[in-house]
Short mmCIF file of C-alpha atoms and ligand atoms in Angstrom, two decimals:
data_model
loop_
_atom_site.label_atom_id
_atom_site.label_comp_id
_atom_site.label_asym_id
_atom_site.label_seq_id
_atom_site.Cartn_x
_atom_site.Cartn_y
_atom_site.Cartn_z
CA MET B 1 0.00 0.00 0.00
CA SER B 2 1.54 3.35 -0.95
CA LEU B 3 1.28 5.81 1.88
CA PRO B 4 0.43 9.50 1.66
CA SER B 5 2.52 12.05 3.60
CA HIS B 6 -0.44 13.58 5.46
CA THR B 7 -3.76 12.59 6.99
CA LYS B 8 -6.98 14.47 7.44
CA ALA B 9 -7.96 14.44 11.11
CA VAL B 10 -10.63 16.02 13.30
CA VAL B 11 -8.88 17.75 16.20
CA GLN B 12 -10.68 18.64 19.43
CA THR B 13 -9.22 21.76 21.06
CA GLY B 14 -11.71 22.06 23.94
CA ALA B 15 -15.39 21.80 24.85
CA ARG B 16 -17.54 21.75 21.69
CA ALA B 17 -14.54 22.78 19.59
CA LEU B 18 -13.61 20.56 16.65
CA GLU B 19 -11.56 21.49 13.59
CA LEU B 20 -10.46 19.55 10.53
CA ARG B 21 -6.67 19.58 10.07
CA GLU B 22 -4.02 18.06 7.81
CA LEU B 23 -1.40 16.35 9.98
CA PRO B 24 1.87 14.74 8.86
CA LEU B 25 2.16 10.95 8.99
CA PRO B 26 5.35 9.52 10.55
CA ASP B 27 7.92 8.70 7.83
CA ARG B 28 8.60 5.28 9.30
CA VAL B 29 6.72 2.63 11.28
CA GLY B 30 8.66 1.05 14.17
CA PRO B 31 9.05 -2.75 14.47
CA GLU B 32 6.38 -3.02 17.19
CA GLU B 33 3.90 -0.57 15.66
CA ALA B 34 1.60 -0.16 12.69
CA LEU B 35 -0.23 2.47 10.72
CA LEU B 36 -3.97 1.96 10.30
CA ARG B 37 -6.05 3.32 7.44
CA VAL B 38 -9.29 4.08 9.26
CA ASP B 39 -12.25 2.65 7.34
CA ALA B 40 -14.85 3.61 9.96
CA CYS B 41 -15.07 4.83 13.53
CA GLY B 42 -18.08 4.05 15.70
CA ILE B 43 -19.50 6.78 17.91
CA CYS B 44 -20.97 6.11 21.36
CA GLY B 45 -22.46 8.15 24.18
CA SER B 46 -19.04 8.81 25.69
CA ASP B 47 -17.99 10.56 22.46
CA PHE B 48 -20.68 13.13 23.15
CA GLU B 49 -19.52 13.58 26.74
CA GLN B 50 -15.99 14.10 25.43
CA TYR B 51 -17.27 16.64 22.88
CA GLN B 52 -19.14 18.56 25.58
CA GLY B 53 -15.97 18.83 27.65
CA LEU B 54 -17.21 16.55 30.44
CA MET B 55 -13.87 14.70 30.52
CA PRO B 56 -11.74 17.60 31.78
CA PHE B 57 -8.71 15.37 32.34
CA LEU B 58 -8.22 14.95 28.59
CA PRO B 59 -5.07 16.58 27.13
CA PHE B 60 -6.42 18.88 24.41
CA PRO B 61 -5.68 19.27 21.58
CA LEU B 62 -6.30 15.64 20.58
CA ILE B 63 -7.95 13.52 17.90
CA PRO B 64 -11.11 11.85 19.31
CA GLY B 65 -12.36 8.44 18.16
CA HIS B 66 -11.99 5.27 20.22
CA GLU B 67 -13.94 2.69 18.18
CA PRO B 68 -11.82 2.16 15.04
CA VAL B 69 -12.11 -0.38 12.29
CA GLY B 70 -9.47 -0.13 9.61
CA THR B 71 -7.00 -1.71 7.24
CA ILE B 72 -3.35 -2.28 8.18
CA ALA B 73 -1.49 0.16 5.88
CA ALA B 74 2.00 -0.55 7.20
CA ILE B 75 3.23 -2.78 10.02
CA GLY B 76 6.50 -3.55 11.80
CA GLU B 77 7.83 -7.11 11.81
CA ALA B 78 7.37 -7.75 15.54
CA ALA B 79 3.84 -6.30 15.56
CA ALA B 80 2.82 -8.44 12.55
CA GLN B 81 4.06 -11.55 14.32
CA ARG B 82 2.49 -10.74 17.71
CA TRP B 83 -0.87 -9.65 16.38
CA GLY B 84 -1.06 -12.25 13.61
CA VAL B 85 -1.96 -9.71 10.93
CA ALA B 86 -0.39 -8.40 7.73
CA GLU B 87 -0.64 -5.34 5.51
CA GLY B 88 -4.06 -5.22 3.90
CA ASP B 89 -5.88 -7.05 6.72
CA ARG B 90 -8.98 -5.45 8.20
CA VAL B 91 -9.02 -5.16 11.98
CA CYS B 92 -11.25 -4.03 14.84
CA VAL B 93 -9.15 -2.09 17.35
CA GLU B 94 -9.92 -2.05 21.08
CA THR B 95 -9.93 1.32 22.81
CA LEU B 96 -7.56 0.63 25.69
CA LEU B 97 -3.78 0.53 25.55
CA PRO B 98 -2.93 -1.58 28.61
CA CYS B 99 0.62 -1.68 30.02
CA GLY B 100 0.73 -5.48 30.27
CA TYR B 101 2.72 -5.43 33.52
CA CYS B 102 0.63 -3.99 36.36
CA ARG B 103 -1.22 -6.16 38.84
CA GLN B 104 -4.58 -5.87 37.00
CA CYS B 105 -3.00 -6.61 33.60
CA ARG B 106 -1.22 -9.67 35.03
CA ASP B 107 -4.53 -10.73 36.52
CA GLY B 108 -6.34 -10.62 33.17
CA GLN B 109 -8.21 -7.43 34.10
CA TYR B 110 -6.55 -5.00 31.72
CA ARG B 111 -9.70 -2.82 31.59
CA LEU B 112 -8.53 -1.63 35.00
CA CYS B 113 -4.86 -1.13 34.04
CA SER B 114 -3.11 1.30 36.34
CA GLY B 115 0.33 1.05 34.80
CA ARG B 116 0.03 3.98 32.40
CA ARG B 117 -0.98 7.35 33.75
CA GLY B 118 -4.42 8.80 33.01
CA LEU B 119 -6.83 7.23 30.55
CA SER B 120 -4.56 5.32 28.19
CA GLY B 121 -6.48 4.56 25.06
CA TYR B 122 -7.26 5.66 21.54
CA GLY B 123 -9.12 8.95 21.36
CA TYR B 124 -7.74 10.14 24.71
CA LEU B 125 -4.03 10.87 24.12
CA GLY B 126 -2.89 14.34 23.04
CA LEU B 127 -1.22 15.58 19.87
CA ASP B 128 1.82 16.28 22.07
CA THR B 129 2.35 12.54 22.68
CA PRO B 130 4.31 11.39 19.60
CA PRO B 131 3.23 10.68 16.93
CA GLY B 132 0.00 12.44 17.94
CA LEU B 133 -2.25 10.31 15.74
CA TRP B 134 -4.12 8.58 18.57
CA GLY B 135 -7.72 9.00 17.43
CA ALA B 136 -9.94 7.43 14.78
CA TYR B 137 -11.71 10.61 13.62
CA ALA B 138 -9.03 10.56 10.90
CA GLU B 139 -7.99 8.92 7.65
CA TYR B 140 -4.99 7.28 9.32
CA MET B 141 -4.00 6.51 12.88
CA HIS B 142 -0.98 5.15 14.70
CA LEU B 143 -1.14 1.69 16.31
CA ASP B 144 0.97 1.48 19.45
CA ALA B 145 2.85 -1.66 20.57
CA HIS B 146 0.23 -2.26 23.30
CA THR B 147 -2.70 -2.35 20.87
CA VAL B 148 -5.28 -5.12 21.25
CA LEU B 149 -7.01 -5.94 17.97
CA HIS B 150 -9.17 -8.50 16.19
CA LYS B 151 -8.96 -9.45 12.55
CA ILE B 152 -12.33 -9.30 10.79
CA SER B 153 -13.51 -10.47 7.38
CA LYS B 154 -13.47 -7.86 4.62
CA ALA B 155 -16.91 -9.10 3.60
CA ILE B 156 -18.32 -7.06 6.50
CA ALA B 157 -18.85 -3.36 5.69
CA PRO B 158 -16.55 -1.31 7.97
CA GLU B 159 -19.37 0.75 9.52
CA ILE B 160 -21.13 -2.51 10.45
CA ALA B 161 -17.87 -3.95 11.79
CA THR B 162 -17.68 -1.05 14.28
CA LEU B 163 -20.70 -2.64 15.98
CA PHE B 164 -18.20 -4.98 17.65
CA ASN B 165 -18.30 -2.36 20.42
CA PRO B 166 -22.00 -2.52 21.42
CA ILE B 167 -22.17 -6.26 20.71
CA GLY B 168 -19.04 -6.84 22.81
CA ALA B 169 -20.60 -4.76 25.59
CA GLY B 170 -23.77 -6.87 25.43
CA ILE B 171 -21.77 -10.11 25.63
CA ARG B 172 -19.77 -8.96 28.65
CA TRP B 173 -22.42 -6.99 30.56
CA ALA B 174 -25.56 -9.04 29.87
CA VAL B 175 -24.05 -12.53 29.73
CA GLN B 176 -20.47 -13.06 30.91
CA VAL B 177 -20.52 -10.93 34.07
CA PRO B 178 -23.97 -12.00 35.39
CA GLY B 179 -23.58 -15.59 34.12
CA THR B 180 -26.81 -15.52 32.11
CA LYS B 181 -27.78 -19.00 31.00
CA VAL B 182 -30.35 -21.02 29.07
CA GLY B 183 -33.86 -20.39 30.38
CA ASP B 184 -33.07 -17.19 32.29
CA THR B 185 -35.24 -14.10 32.45
CA ILE B 186 -33.33 -10.89 31.81
CA VAL B 187 -34.50 -7.28 32.01
CA ILE B 188 -32.48 -4.80 29.97
CA LEU B 189 -33.05 -1.18 31.01
CA GLY B 190 -32.40 1.08 28.02
CA PRO B 191 -32.81 0.31 24.28
CA GLY B 192 -29.76 2.14 22.89
CA GLN B 193 -26.96 0.44 20.98
CA ARG B 194 -25.67 -1.29 24.13
CA GLY B 195 -29.15 -2.35 25.19
CA LEU B 196 -29.73 -3.83 21.75
CA GLY B 197 -26.30 -5.49 21.90
CA SER B 198 -27.45 -6.99 25.20
CA VAL B 199 -30.59 -8.37 23.54
CA ILE B 200 -28.49 -10.17 20.91
CA ALA B 201 -26.09 -11.51 23.54
CA ALA B 202 -28.91 -12.68 25.85
CA ARG B 203 -30.65 -14.43 23.00
CA GLU B 204 -27.40 -16.10 21.96
CA ALA B 205 -26.94 -17.28 25.58
CA GLY B 206 -30.38 -18.91 25.52
CA ALA B 207 -32.33 -16.56 27.80
CA SER B 208 -35.97 -17.55 27.46
CA CYS B 209 -37.51 -14.25 28.49
CA ILE B 210 -35.88 -10.99 27.38
CA ILE B 211 -37.57 -7.76 28.47
CA VAL B 212 -36.36 -4.35 27.26
CA THR B 213 -37.44 -0.97 28.59
CA GLY B 214 -37.43 2.48 27.03
CA LEU B 215 -39.18 5.83 26.85
CA SER B 216 -42.04 6.70 24.50
CA ALA B 217 -39.52 8.41 22.19
CA ASP B 218 -37.67 5.08 21.89
CA GLU B 219 -40.49 3.39 19.97
CA ARG B 220 -38.31 2.57 16.96
CA LYS B 221 -35.56 1.12 19.16
CA LEU B 222 -38.05 -0.99 21.09
CA ALA B 223 -39.45 -2.34 17.83
CA LEU B 224 -35.91 -3.29 16.77
CA ALA B 225 -35.35 -4.93 20.17
CA ARG B 226 -38.37 -7.17 19.48
CA GLU B 227 -37.08 -7.94 15.99
CA LEU B 228 -33.70 -8.95 17.45
CA GLY B 229 -35.31 -11.35 19.90
CA ALA B 230 -36.77 -9.46 22.87
CA HIS B 231 -39.96 -11.16 24.04
CA HIS B 232 -41.44 -8.06 25.68
CA THR B 233 -40.79 -4.32 25.60
CA ILE B 234 -42.04 -1.84 28.16
CA ASP B 235 -42.59 1.89 27.68
CA VAL B 236 -41.78 3.11 31.20
CA GLU B 237 -43.55 6.42 30.62
CA ARG B 238 -46.87 4.68 30.00
CA GLU B 239 -46.58 1.50 32.01
CA ASP B 240 -45.59 0.58 35.57
CA LEU B 241 -42.30 -1.25 35.04
CA VAL B 242 -42.29 -3.34 38.23
CA ALA B 243 -45.94 -4.36 37.85
CA ARG B 244 -45.38 -5.35 34.21
CA VAL B 245 -42.29 -7.45 34.97
CA ARG B 246 -44.17 -9.15 37.82
CA GLU B 247 -47.06 -9.89 35.46
CA ILE B 248 -44.85 -11.19 32.62
CA THR B 249 -42.84 -13.45 34.95
CA ASP B 250 -45.80 -14.67 37.00
CA GLY B 251 -44.35 -13.01 40.06
CA ARG B 252 -40.91 -14.61 39.77
CA LEU B 253 -39.14 -11.40 38.63
CA ALA B 254 -35.81 -11.38 36.76
CA ASP B 255 -32.73 -13.55 37.20
CA VAL B 256 -30.58 -10.82 35.66
CA VAL B 257 -31.11 -7.06 35.28
CA VAL B 258 -28.78 -4.84 33.25
CA ASP B 259 -28.91 -1.04 33.40
CA VAL B 260 -27.42 0.59 30.30
CA THR B 261 -29.25 3.90 30.62
CA ALA B 262 -27.24 7.12 30.87
CA VAL B 263 -27.76 10.07 33.24
CA SER B 264 -31.05 9.02 34.89
CA ASN B 265 -30.69 7.36 38.31
CA GLU B 266 -34.20 5.98 38.52
CA PRO B 267 -33.33 2.78 36.60
CA VAL B 268 -30.84 1.81 39.34
CA VAL B 269 -33.69 1.67 41.88
CA GLN B 270 -35.95 -0.09 39.36
CA ALA B 271 -33.24 -2.66 38.64
CA ILE B 272 -33.18 -3.65 42.32
CA ASP B 273 -36.98 -3.83 42.38
CA VAL B 274 -37.34 -6.12 39.33
CA ALA B 275 -34.53 -8.52 40.30
CA ARG B 276 -35.63 -11.78 41.90
CA ARG B 277 -34.33 -12.96 45.28
CA GLY B 278 -30.75 -14.07 44.72
CA GLY B 279 -30.68 -12.32 41.35
CA THR B 280 -27.92 -10.27 39.76
CA VAL B 281 -27.96 -6.58 38.85
CA VAL B 282 -25.34 -5.25 36.44
CA LEU B 283 -24.81 -1.49 36.47
CA ALA B 284 -23.25 -0.18 33.25
CA GLY B 285 -24.70 3.30 32.88
CA MET B 286 -22.77 6.39 33.98
CA LYS B 287 -24.93 8.87 35.91
CA GLY B 288 -22.97 12.10 35.85
CA GLN B 289 -21.32 11.66 39.27
CA ARG B 290 -24.61 12.00 41.18
CA PRO B 291 -25.79 9.81 44.10
CA VAL B 292 -28.84 7.57 43.65
CA GLU B 293 -31.96 8.74 45.49
CA ASN B 294 -34.42 6.27 47.02
CA LEU B 295 -31.91 3.44 47.09
CA TYR B 296 -33.05 1.07 49.84
CA ASN B 297 -30.23 -0.90 51.38
CA ASP B 298 -32.62 -3.34 53.02
CA ARG B 299 -34.06 -4.53 49.70
CA ILE B 300 -30.57 -5.45 48.49
CA VAL B 301 -29.80 -7.23 51.75
CA ALA B 302 -33.10 -9.09 52.03
CA LYS B 303 -32.96 -10.29 48.41
CA GLU B 304 -29.27 -11.20 48.67
CA LEU B 305 -28.67 -9.46 45.36
CA THR B 306 -25.36 -9.55 43.55
CA ILE B 307 -24.63 -6.06 42.26
CA ARG B 308 -21.85 -5.62 39.75
CA GLY B 309 -20.47 -2.47 38.18
CA VAL B 310 -18.95 -2.95 34.73
CA PHE B 311 -16.56 -0.59 32.99
CA GLY B 312 -15.70 -1.31 29.42
CA VAL B 313 -15.21 -4.52 27.50
CA ASP B 314 -12.20 -6.75 26.92
CA PHE B 315 -10.75 -9.38 24.57
CA HIS B 316 -12.80 -12.11 26.16
CA ALA B 317 -16.02 -10.44 24.95
CA TYR B 318 -14.82 -8.57 21.87
CA GLU B 319 -13.52 -11.72 20.19
CA PRO B 320 -16.91 -13.54 20.22
CA ALA B 321 -18.57 -10.24 19.21
CA VAL B 322 -16.45 -10.05 16.06
CA ARG B 323 -17.16 -13.70 15.23
CA LEU B 324 -20.91 -13.19 15.84
CA ILE B 325 -20.92 -10.25 13.40
CA GLU B 326 -19.07 -12.37 10.81
CA SER B 327 -21.56 -15.22 11.26
CA GLY B 328 -24.43 -13.12 9.90
CA LYS B 329 -26.71 -14.91 12.37
CA TYR B 330 -28.47 -11.72 13.50
CA PRO B 331 -29.52 -8.67 11.44
CA ILE B 332 -26.93 -6.62 13.31
CA GLU B 333 -26.75 -4.09 10.47
CA LYS B 334 -30.19 -2.81 11.53
CA LEU B 335 -28.55 -1.10 14.50
CA HIS B 336 -26.59 1.12 12.15
CA THR B 337 -28.55 4.21 11.14
CA HIS B 338 -26.08 6.92 10.07
CA THR B 339 -22.83 7.07 8.08
CA LEU B 340 -21.16 10.48 7.97
CA PRO B 341 -17.82 11.84 6.64
CA LEU B 342 -15.13 13.38 8.89
CA GLU B 343 -16.28 16.85 7.81
CA GLN B 344 -19.54 16.19 9.64
CA ALA B 345 -18.13 14.85 12.91
CA GLU B 346 -19.82 17.61 14.89
CA ARG B 347 -23.17 16.95 13.25
CA ALA B 348 -22.76 13.22 13.94
CA LEU B 349 -22.28 13.90 17.65
CA GLN B 350 -25.25 16.24 17.76
CA ILE B 351 -27.48 13.71 15.97
CA LEU B 352 -26.50 11.04 18.49
CA ALA B 353 -27.47 13.40 21.33
CA ARG B 354 -30.85 14.21 19.77
CA GLU B 355 -29.79 17.82 19.17
CA VAL B 356 -30.70 17.73 15.48
CA PRO B 357 -34.48 17.91 14.99
CA GLY B 358 -35.88 15.17 12.78
CA GLU B 359 -32.86 12.88 13.13
CA GLU B 360 -33.14 9.78 15.30
CA ALA B 361 -30.04 7.64 15.56
CA ILE B 362 -29.22 4.28 17.05
CA HIS B 363 -25.65 3.78 15.83
CA ILE B 364 -23.52 6.26 13.91
CA ALA B 365 -20.15 5.78 12.25
CA LEU B 366 -17.74 8.28 10.76
CA VAL B 367 -16.39 6.97 7.47
CA PRO B 368 -13.48 8.98 5.97
CA SER B 369 -14.36 7.90 2.43
CA ALA B 370 -18.05 8.85 2.80
CA ARG B 371 -19.17 11.78 0.70
CA ALA B 372 -19.43 15.14 2.46
ZN1 ZN M 1 -17.36 4.06 22.87
ZN1 ZN M 2 -1.51 -2.52 33.23
#
């Protein structure tokens, strides 16, 4: 592959400040590194938080974009051997750049790596950390020696391949962490991309009753949840969630409850209420650093609930997510609603956050080759 000398990249300089720049590519790729041609970058809720400036610890200016899918444009010998990929291969790249040596890394918990300072991952390192090309809102990006990636078939469109993120989240949060098994009842609070990923994962795990909740404005997402395998959906603005779950389950309530809603704290209380005695509640939604009101300790104690926080996804869940996408077993492409070029990164973020009237998104990807 012949390489250009520069790359187009969206640079974030502060809160709600993005600009398109031409940045130089490094003239050589080290033995343990690679250069990725970005084919698509998925956008999730945390991208919008980053755009709003709600991650004040980030070293601006930087290139955002932490959900890359791309083609290996150049690769060092050691990296090619370690990662098992060659020039021209298409890969899904994990966000985090773990150190590999700290206690958590050694323990197989590299999501919690403490060996590198700050948030060490794609989309979060500054232009002042050489070579500066750490984000996927760009035509090309640098792949560091600590990269974790997954080869994926070129038969999958790149913007669909970026769904390895929400599907991976569903596999880890709705199945692996709570131990969801054949015959289980699971309640998934929130029908966004990660809620829908949870539906696919729960169905794949053999859950026999999958219930998904949403707001009235989520009608389209709830319909898709049913199409993907949810047995029941509940509009929490029109129906009493706890009463409905009790009715559907004949009073047994849910073996597993997963909260993937953002901002609102109410679902945390509801999760505890719809979990059965001895059930498991997985908390995956970030709530803007606020405490949960009306949280009754005694209900958790009396029901002997297992409550688990989950932060991010790892190899263990991403690998089956990539294979599930390749299998074509589920109409995963229906999650993807918008493809936009780099020039419209800001618009993409605003659409995701429902700031653009008339646009309703589930999953959005930036595709550098898309037409502006
Ligand atoms: Zn993300
Ligand atoms: Zn580490």
